[in-house]
JSON list of C-alpha atoms in Angstrom, two decimals:
[
{"chain": "A", "resi": 1, "resn": "MET", "atom": "CA", "xyz": [-24.34, -32.26, -208.32]},
{"chain": "A", "resi": 2, "resn": "LYS", "atom": "CA", "xyz": [-23.96, -33.29, -204.67]},
{"chain": "A", "resi": 3, "resn": "GLU", "atom": "CA", "xyz": [-20.49, -34.67, -205.43]},
{"chain": "A", "resi": 4, "resn": "ILE", "atom": "CA", "xyz": [-19.42, -31.36, -206.97]},
{"chain": "A", "resi": 5, "resn": "LEU", "atom": "CA", "xyz": [-20.60, -29.45, -203.88]},
{"chain": "A", "resi": 6, "resn": "ILE", "atom": "CA", "xyz": [-18.81, -31.90, -201.60]},
{"chain": "A", "resi": 7, "resn": "ARG", "atom": "CA", "xyz": [-15.63, -31.58, -203.68]},
{"chain": "A", "resi": 8, "resn": "GLN", "atom": "CA", "xyz": [-15.80, -27.77, -203.57]},
{"chain": "A", "resi": 9, "resn": "LYS", "atom": "CA", "xyz": [-16.42, -27.88, -199.82]},
{"chain": "A", "resi": 10, "resn": "GLN", "atom": "CA", "xyz": [-13.40, -30.13, -199.42]},
{"chain": "A", "resi": 11, "resn": "VAL", "atom": "CA", "xyz": [-11.22, -27.75, -201.45]},
{"chain": "A", "resi": 12, "resn": "LEU", "atom": "CA", "xyz": [-12.46, -24.82, -199.35]},
{"chain": "A", "resi": 13, "resn": "PHE", "atom": "CA", "xyz": [-11.70, -26.68, -196.11]},
{"chain": "A", "resi": 14, "resn": "PHE", "atom": "CA", "xyz": [-8.29, -27.70, -197.49]},
{"chain": "A", "resi": 15, "resn": "ILE", "atom": "CA", "xyz": [-7.54, -24.05, -198.25]},
{"chain": "A", "resi": 16, "resn": "ILE", "atom": "CA", "xyz": [-8.63, -23.01, -194.75]},
{"chain": "A", "resi": 17, "resn": "ALA", "atom": "CA", "xyz": [-6.65, -25.84, -193.09]},
{"chain": "A", "resi": 18, "resn": "GLY", "atom": "CA", "xyz": [-3.67, -25.01, -195.31]},
{"chain": "A", "resi": 19, "resn": "GLY", "atom": "CA", "xyz": [-3.97, -21.33, -194.46]},
{"chain": "A", "resi": 20, "resn": "LEU", "atom": "CA", "xyz": [-4.02, -22.06, -190.74]},
{"chain": "A", "resi": 21, "resn": "SER", "atom": "CA", "xyz": [-1.09, -24.45, -191.11]},
{"chain": "A", "resi": 22, "resn": "ALA", "atom": "CA", "xyz": [0.77, -21.82, -193.13]},
{"chain": "A", "resi": 23, "resn": "ILE", "atom": "CA", "xyz": [0.18, -19.27, -190.38]},
{"chain": "A", "resi": 24, "resn": "VAL", "atom": "CA", "xyz": [1.67, -21.72, -187.87]},
{"chain": "A", "resi": 25, "resn": "GLU", "atom": "CA", "xyz": [4.58, -22.44, -190.21]},
{"chain": "A", "resi": 26, "resn": "ILE", "atom": "CA", "xyz": [5.30, -18.81, -191.08]},
{"chain": "A", "resi": 27, "resn": "GLY", "atom": "CA", "xyz": [4.91, -17.68, -187.47]},
{"chain": "A", "resi": 28, "resn": "SER", "atom": "CA", "xyz": [7.22, -20.37, -186.17]},
{"chain": "A", "resi": 29, "resn": "PHE", "atom": "CA", "xyz": [9.68, -19.62, -189.01]},
{"chain": "A", "resi": 30, "resn": "LYS", "atom": "CA", "xyz": [9.74, -16.00, -187.89]},
{"chain": "A", "resi": 31, "resn": "LEU", "atom": "CA", "xyz": [10.45, -17.06, -184.31]},
{"chain": "A", "resi": 32, "resn": "PHE", "atom": "CA", "xyz": [13.09, -19.65, -185.24]},
{"chain": "A", "resi": 33, "resn": "SER", "atom": "CA", "xyz": [14.83, -17.44, -187.82]},
{"chain": "A", "resi": 34, "resn": "THR", "atom": "CA", "xyz": [14.96, -14.59, -185.31]},
{"chain": "A", "resi": 35, "resn": "TYR", "atom": "CA", "xyz": [16.23, -16.52, -182.30]},
{"chain": "A", "resi": 36, "resn": "LEU", "atom": "CA", "xyz": [18.17, -19.55, -183.62]},
{"chain": "A", "resi": 37, "resn": "PRO", "atom": "CA", "xyz": [21.00, -17.44, -185.12]},
{"chain": "A", "resi": 38, "resn": "HIS", "atom": "CA", "xyz": [21.75, -16.21, -181.57]},
{"chain": "A", "resi": 39, "resn": "PHE", "atom": "CA", "xyz": [22.47, -19.79, -180.53]},
{"chain": "A", "resi": 40, "resn": "TYR", "atom": "CA", "xyz": [23.79, -21.17, -183.81]},
{"chain": "A", "resi": 41, "resn": "ALA", "atom": "CA", "xyz": [25.63, -18.54, -185.85]},
{"chain": "A", "resi": 42, "resn": "ARG", "atom": "CA", "xyz": [25.75, -20.65, -189.04]},
{"chain": "A", "resi": 43, "resn": "GLU", "atom": "CA", "xyz": [21.94, -20.71, -189.22]},
{"chain": "A", "resi": 44, "resn": "THR", "atom": "CA", "xyz": [21.88, -17.72, -191.58]},
{"chain": "A", "resi": 45, "resn": "ASN", "atom": "CA", "xyz": [24.25, -19.44, -194.03]},
{"chain": "A", "resi": 46, "resn": "PHE", "atom": "CA", "xyz": [25.16, -23.09, -193.53]},
{"chain": "A", "resi": 47, "resn": "TYR", "atom": "CA", "xyz": [27.35, -23.96, -196.54]},
{"chain": "A", "resi": 48, "resn": "GLY", "atom": "CA", "xyz": [25.11, -21.89, -198.80]},
{"chain": "A", "resi": 49, "resn": "VAL", "atom": "CA", "xyz": [21.85, -23.10, -197.24]},
{"chain": "A", "resi": 50, "resn": "HIS", "atom": "CA", "xyz": [20.02, -20.22, -195.60]},
{"chain": "A", "resi": 51, "resn": "TYR", "atom": "CA", "xyz": [18.08, -20.85, -192.37]},
{"chain": "A", "resi": 52, "resn": "PRO", "atom": "CA", "xyz": [18.09, -24.68, -192.57]},
{"chain": "A", "resi": 53, "resn": "LEU", "atom": "CA", "xyz": [17.03, -25.40, -188.98]},
{"chain": "A", "resi": 54, "resn": "SER", "atom": "CA", "xyz": [14.42, -22.64, -188.97]},
{"chain": "A", "resi": 55, "resn": "ASN", "atom": "CA", "xyz": [12.94, -24.09, -192.15]},
{"chain": "A", "resi": 56, "resn": "ILE", "atom": "CA", "xyz": [12.95, -27.67, -190.89]},
{"chain": "A", "resi": 57, "resn": "PHE", "atom": "CA", "xyz": [11.49, -26.84, -187.47]},
{"chain": "A", "resi": 58, "resn": "SER", "atom": "CA", "xyz": [8.83, -24.48, -188.81]},
{"chain": "A", "resi": 59, "resn": "THR", "atom": "CA", "xyz": [7.86, -26.88, -191.59]},
{"chain": "A", "resi": 60, "resn": "SER", "atom": "CA", "xyz": [7.48, -29.64, -189.00]},
{"chain": "A", "resi": 61, "resn": "CYS", "atom": "CA", "xyz": [5.15, -27.43, -186.97]},
{"chain": "A", "resi": 62, "resn": "GLY", "atom": "CA", "xyz": [3.09, -26.73, -190.10]},
{"chain": "A", "resi": 63, "resn": "ILE", "atom": "CA", "xyz": [2.98, -30.42, -191.08]},
{"chain": "A", "resi": 64, "resn": "ILE", "atom": "CA", "xyz": [1.72, -31.55, -187.68]},
{"chain": "A", "resi": 65, "resn": "THR", "atom": "CA", "xyz": [-0.91, -28.82, -187.65]},
{"chain": "A", "resi": 66, "resn": "ASN", "atom": "CA", "xyz": [-1.97, -29.72, -191.18]},
{"chain": "A", "resi": 67, "resn": "TYR", "atom": "CA", "xyz": [-2.25, -33.43, -190.38]},
{"chain": "A", "resi": 68, "resn": "PHE", "atom": "CA", "xyz": [-4.67, -32.88, -187.54]},
{"chain": "A", "resi": 69, "resn": "LEU", "atom": "CA", "xyz": [-6.71, -30.28, -189.43]},
{"chain": "A", "resi": 70, "resn": "SER", "atom": "CA", "xyz": [-6.84, -32.62, -192.45]},
{"chain": "A", "resi": 71, "resn": "ILE", "atom": "CA", "xyz": [-8.15, -35.60, -190.53]},
{"chain": "A", "resi": 72, "resn": "TRP", "atom": "CA", "xyz": [-10.59, -33.53, -188.47]},
{"chain": "A", "resi": 73, "resn": "PHE", "atom": "CA", "xyz": [-12.06, -31.22, -191.14]},
{"chain": "A", "resi": 74, "resn": "VAL", "atom": "CA", "xyz": [-10.89, -31.89, -194.68]},
{"chain": "A", "resi": 75, "resn": "PHE", "atom": "CA", "xyz": [-10.66, -35.54, -195.65]},
{"chain": "A", "resi": 76, "resn": "GLU", "atom": "CA", "xyz": [-12.62, -38.60, -194.70]},
{"chain": "A", "resi": 77, "resn": "ARG", "atom": "CA", "xyz": [-10.68, -41.61, -193.57]},
{"chain": "A", "resi": 78, "resn": "GLY", "atom": "CA", "xyz": [-9.37, -43.60, -196.49]},
{"chain": "A", "resi": 79, "resn": "LYS", "atom": "CA", "xyz": [-8.91, -47.31, -196.88]},
{"chain": "A", "resi": 80, "resn": "HIS", "atom": "CA", "xyz": [-5.67, -47.28, -194.88]},
{"chain": "A", "resi": 81, "resn": "SER", "atom": "CA", "xyz": [-5.29, -47.92, -191.15]},
{"chain": "A", "resi": 82, "resn": "LYS", "atom": "CA", "xyz": [-4.54, -44.89, -188.98]},
{"chain": "A", "resi": 83, "resn": "LYS", "atom": "CA", "xyz": [-0.90, -45.94, -188.64]},
{"chain": "A", "resi": 84, "resn": "LYS", "atom": "CA", "xyz": [-0.45, -46.46, -192.37]},
{"chain": "A", "resi": 85, "resn": "GLU", "atom": "CA", "xyz": [-2.30, -43.23, -193.12]},
{"chain": "A", "resi": 86, "resn": "PHE", "atom": "CA", "xyz": [-0.04, -41.31, -190.75]},
{"chain": "A", "resi": 87, "resn": "ALA", "atom": "CA", "xyz": [3.07, -42.96, -192.25]},
{"chain": "A", "resi": 88, "resn": "TYR", "atom": "CA", "xyz": [1.97, -42.02, -195.80]},
{"chain": "A", "resi": 89, "resn": "PHE", "atom": "CA", "xyz": [1.16, -38.51, -194.64]},
{"chain": "A", "resi": 90, "resn": "MET", "atom": "CA", "xyz": [4.61, -38.14, -193.10]},
{"chain": "A", "resi": 91, "resn": "ALA", "atom": "CA", "xyz": [6.33, -39.59, -196.20]},
{"chain": "A", "resi": 92, "resn": "VAL", "atom": "CA", "xyz": [4.51, -37.13, -198.47]},
{"chain": "A", "resi": 93, "resn": "SER", "atom": "CA", "xyz": [5.27, -34.35, -196.00]},
{"chain": "A", "resi": 94, "resn": "PHE", "atom": "CA", "xyz": [8.97, -35.29, -195.94]},
{"chain": "A", "resi": 95, "resn": "PHE", "atom": "CA", "xyz": [9.12, -35.06, -199.74]},
{"chain": "A", "resi": 96, "resn": "SER", "atom": "CA", "xyz": [7.16, -31.80, -199.61]},
{"chain": "A", "resi": 97, "resn": "THR", "atom": "CA", "xyz": [9.60, -30.46, -197.03]},
{"chain": "A", "resi": 98, "resn": "LEU", "atom": "CA", "xyz": [12.51, -31.15, -199.35]},
{"chain": "A", "resi": 99, "resn": "LEU", "atom": "CA", "xyz": [10.69, -29.40, -202.18]},
{"chain": "A", "resi": 100, "resn": "SER", "atom": "CA", "xyz": [9.82, -26.48, -199.94]},
{"chain": "A", "resi": 101, "resn": "LEU", "atom": "CA", "xyz": [13.42, -26.16, -198.77]},
{"chain": "A", "resi": 102, "resn": "GLY", "atom": "CA", "xyz": [14.60, -26.22, -202.39]},
{"chain": "A", "resi": 103, "resn": "PHE", "atom": "CA", "xyz": [12.08, -23.59, -203.47]},
{"chain": "A", "resi": 104, "resn": "PHE", "atom": "CA", "xyz": [12.98, -21.44, -200.46]},
{"chain": "A", "resi": 105, "resn": "GLN", "atom": "CA", "xyz": [16.70, -21.56, -201.37]},
{"chain": "A", "resi": 106, "resn": "VAL", "atom": "CA", "xyz": [16.00, -20.59, -204.99]},
{"chain": "A", "resi": 107, "resn": "PHE", "atom": "CA", "xyz": [13.61, -17.79, -204.04]},
{"chain": "A", "resi": 108, "resn": "TYR", "atom": "CA", "xyz": [15.85, -16.44, -201.29]},
{"chain": "A", "resi": 109, "resn": "SER", "atom": "CA", "xyz": [19.10, -16.67, -203.26]},
{"chain": "A", "resi": 110, "resn": "PHE", "atom": "CA", "xyz": [17.93, -15.51, -206.68]},
{"chain": "A", "resi": 111, "resn": "ILE", "atom": "CA", "xyz": [14.48, -13.95, -206.75]},
{"chain": "A", "resi": 112, "resn": "PHE", "atom": "CA", "xyz": [13.43, -12.05, -203.63]},
{"chain": "A", "resi": 113, "resn": "LYS", "atom": "CA", "xyz": [16.16, -9.57, -202.73]},
{"chain": "A", "resi": 114, "resn": "ASP", "atom": "CA", "xyz": [14.20, -6.62, -201.33]},
{"chain": "A", "resi": 115, "resn": "ASN", "atom": "CA", "xyz": [11.67, -6.08, -198.57]},
{"chain": "A", "resi": 116, "resn": "ILE", "atom": "CA", "xyz": [8.01, -5.60, -199.49]},
{"chain": "A", "resi": 117, "resn": "ASN", "atom": "CA", "xyz": [6.27, -2.87, -197.52]},
{"chain": "A", "resi": 118, "resn": "LEU", "atom": "CA", "xyz": [2.60, -3.66, -196.85]},
{"chain": "A", "resi": 119, "resn": "PHE", "atom": "CA", "xyz": [1.95, -0.38, -194.98]},
{"chain": "A", "resi": 120, "resn": "PHE", "atom": "CA", "xyz": [1.27, -2.22, -191.71]},
{"chain": "A", "resi": 121, "resn": "TYR", "atom": "CA", "xyz": [4.09, -4.77, -191.98]},
{"chain": "A", "resi": 122, "resn": "THR", "atom": "CA", "xyz": [7.27, -5.18, -193.96]},
{"chain": "A", "resi": 123, "resn": "LEU", "atom": "CA", "xyz": [7.99, -8.61, -195.42]},
{"chain": "A", "resi": 124, "resn": "SER", "atom": "CA", "xyz": [11.65, -9.56, -195.52]},
{"chain": "A", "resi": 125, "resn": "PRO", "atom": "CA", "xyz": [13.12, -11.63, -198.36]},
{"chain": "A", "resi": 126, "resn": "GLU", "atom": "CA", "xyz": [13.16, -14.65, -195.99]},
{"chain": "A", "resi": 127, "resn": "MET", "atom": "CA", "xyz": [9.45, -14.35, -195.26]},
{"chain": "A", "resi": 128, "resn": "ILE", "atom": "CA", "xyz": [8.50, -13.75, -198.90]},
{"chain": "A", "resi": 129, "resn": "SER", "atom": "CA", "xyz": [10.54, -16.79, -199.93]},
{"chain": "A", "resi": 130, "resn": "LYS", "atom": "CA", "xyz": [8.91, -18.94, -197.24]},
{"chain": "A", "resi": 131, "resn": "ILE", "atom": "CA", "xyz": [5.40, -17.87, -198.26]},
{"chain": "A", "resi": 132, "resn": "ALA", "atom": "CA", "xyz": [6.08, -18.49, -201.95]},
{"chain": "A", "resi": 133, "resn": "ALA", "atom": "CA", "xyz": [7.52, -21.95, -201.23]},
{"chain": "A", "resi": 134, "resn": "ILE", "atom": "CA", "xyz": [4.47, -22.87, -199.11]},
{"chain": "A", "resi": 135, "resn": "LEU", "atom": "CA", "xyz": [2.08, -21.80, -201.87]},
{"chain": "A", "resi": 136, "resn": "LEU", "atom": "CA", "xyz": [3.83, -23.86, -204.53]},
{"chain": "A", "resi": 137, "resn": "VAL", "atom": "CA", "xyz": [4.11, -27.01, -202.44]},
{"chain": "A", "resi": 138, "resn": "SER", "atom": "CA", "xyz": [0.51, -26.84, -201.17]},
{"chain": "A", "resi": 139, "resn": "ILE", "atom": "CA", "xyz": [-0.87, -27.49, -204.67]},
{"chain": "A", "resi": 140, "resn": "LEU", "atom": "CA", "xyz": [1.07, -30.74, -204.89]},
{"chain": "A", "resi": 141, "resn": "ASN", "atom": "CA", "xyz": [0.11, -31.66, -201.33]},
{"chain": "A", "resi": 142, "resn": "TYR", "atom": "CA", "xyz": [-3.63, -31.47, -201.98]},
{"chain": "A", "resi": 143, "resn": "SER", "atom": "CA", "xyz": [-3.44, -33.70, -205.03]},
{"chain": "A", "resi": 144, "resn": "VAL", "atom": "CA", "xyz": [-1.27, -36.35, -203.42]},
{"chain": "A", "resi": 145, "resn": "LYS", "atom": "CA", "xyz": [-3.13, -36.37, -200.12]},
{"chain": "A", "resi": 146, "resn": "LYS", "atom": "CA", "xyz": [-6.50, -36.68, -201.80]},
{"chain": "A", "resi": 147, "resn": "LYS", "atom": "CA", "xyz": [-5.56, -39.36, -204.30]},
{"chain": "A", "resi": 148, "resn": "VAL", "atom": "CA", "xyz": [-3.08, -41.46, -202.33]},
{"chain": "A", "resi": 149, "resn": "ILE", "atom": "CA", "xyz": [-3.61, -41.03, -198.59]},
{"chain": "A", "resi": 150, "resn": "PHE", "atom": "CA", "xyz": [-7.30, -40.24, -198.09]},
{"chain": "A", "resi": 151, "resn": "ASN", "atom": "CA", "xyz": [-8.72, -42.12, -201.06]},
{"chain": "A", "resi": 152, "resn": "GLY", "atom": "CA", "xyz": [-11.64, -43.85, -199.39]}
]
């Protein structure tokens, strides 16, 4: 019974840490996707890839935030050294970034074409695509991080 409560607590903390990391990622994506095209015109469409630098920079911000929240609040230290743990975390995050970029491209190019009005804020197709990509990849992230990286 205690193990079930601990597991549920861990999932709740992972969701909170993921939510905070997603806020950092989405917020920084909004900033980067708004201002980077002024400096780099091809940012909106770089050989068919939409907002590549904005995605990479914002995802990096989210990954770093998530790493620190994960080691402080979500997972206990595993059997790996801190350096190895960080290297595994970054490797998983790199793969997750590629998946997220792929999902974003599919969502932005084929699925989300219109704004969504939330009464107090309007979500653009870029933002909807980014949010959807984050949600999909976060499920994979929890499983891999729990079983491979923080598997004390």
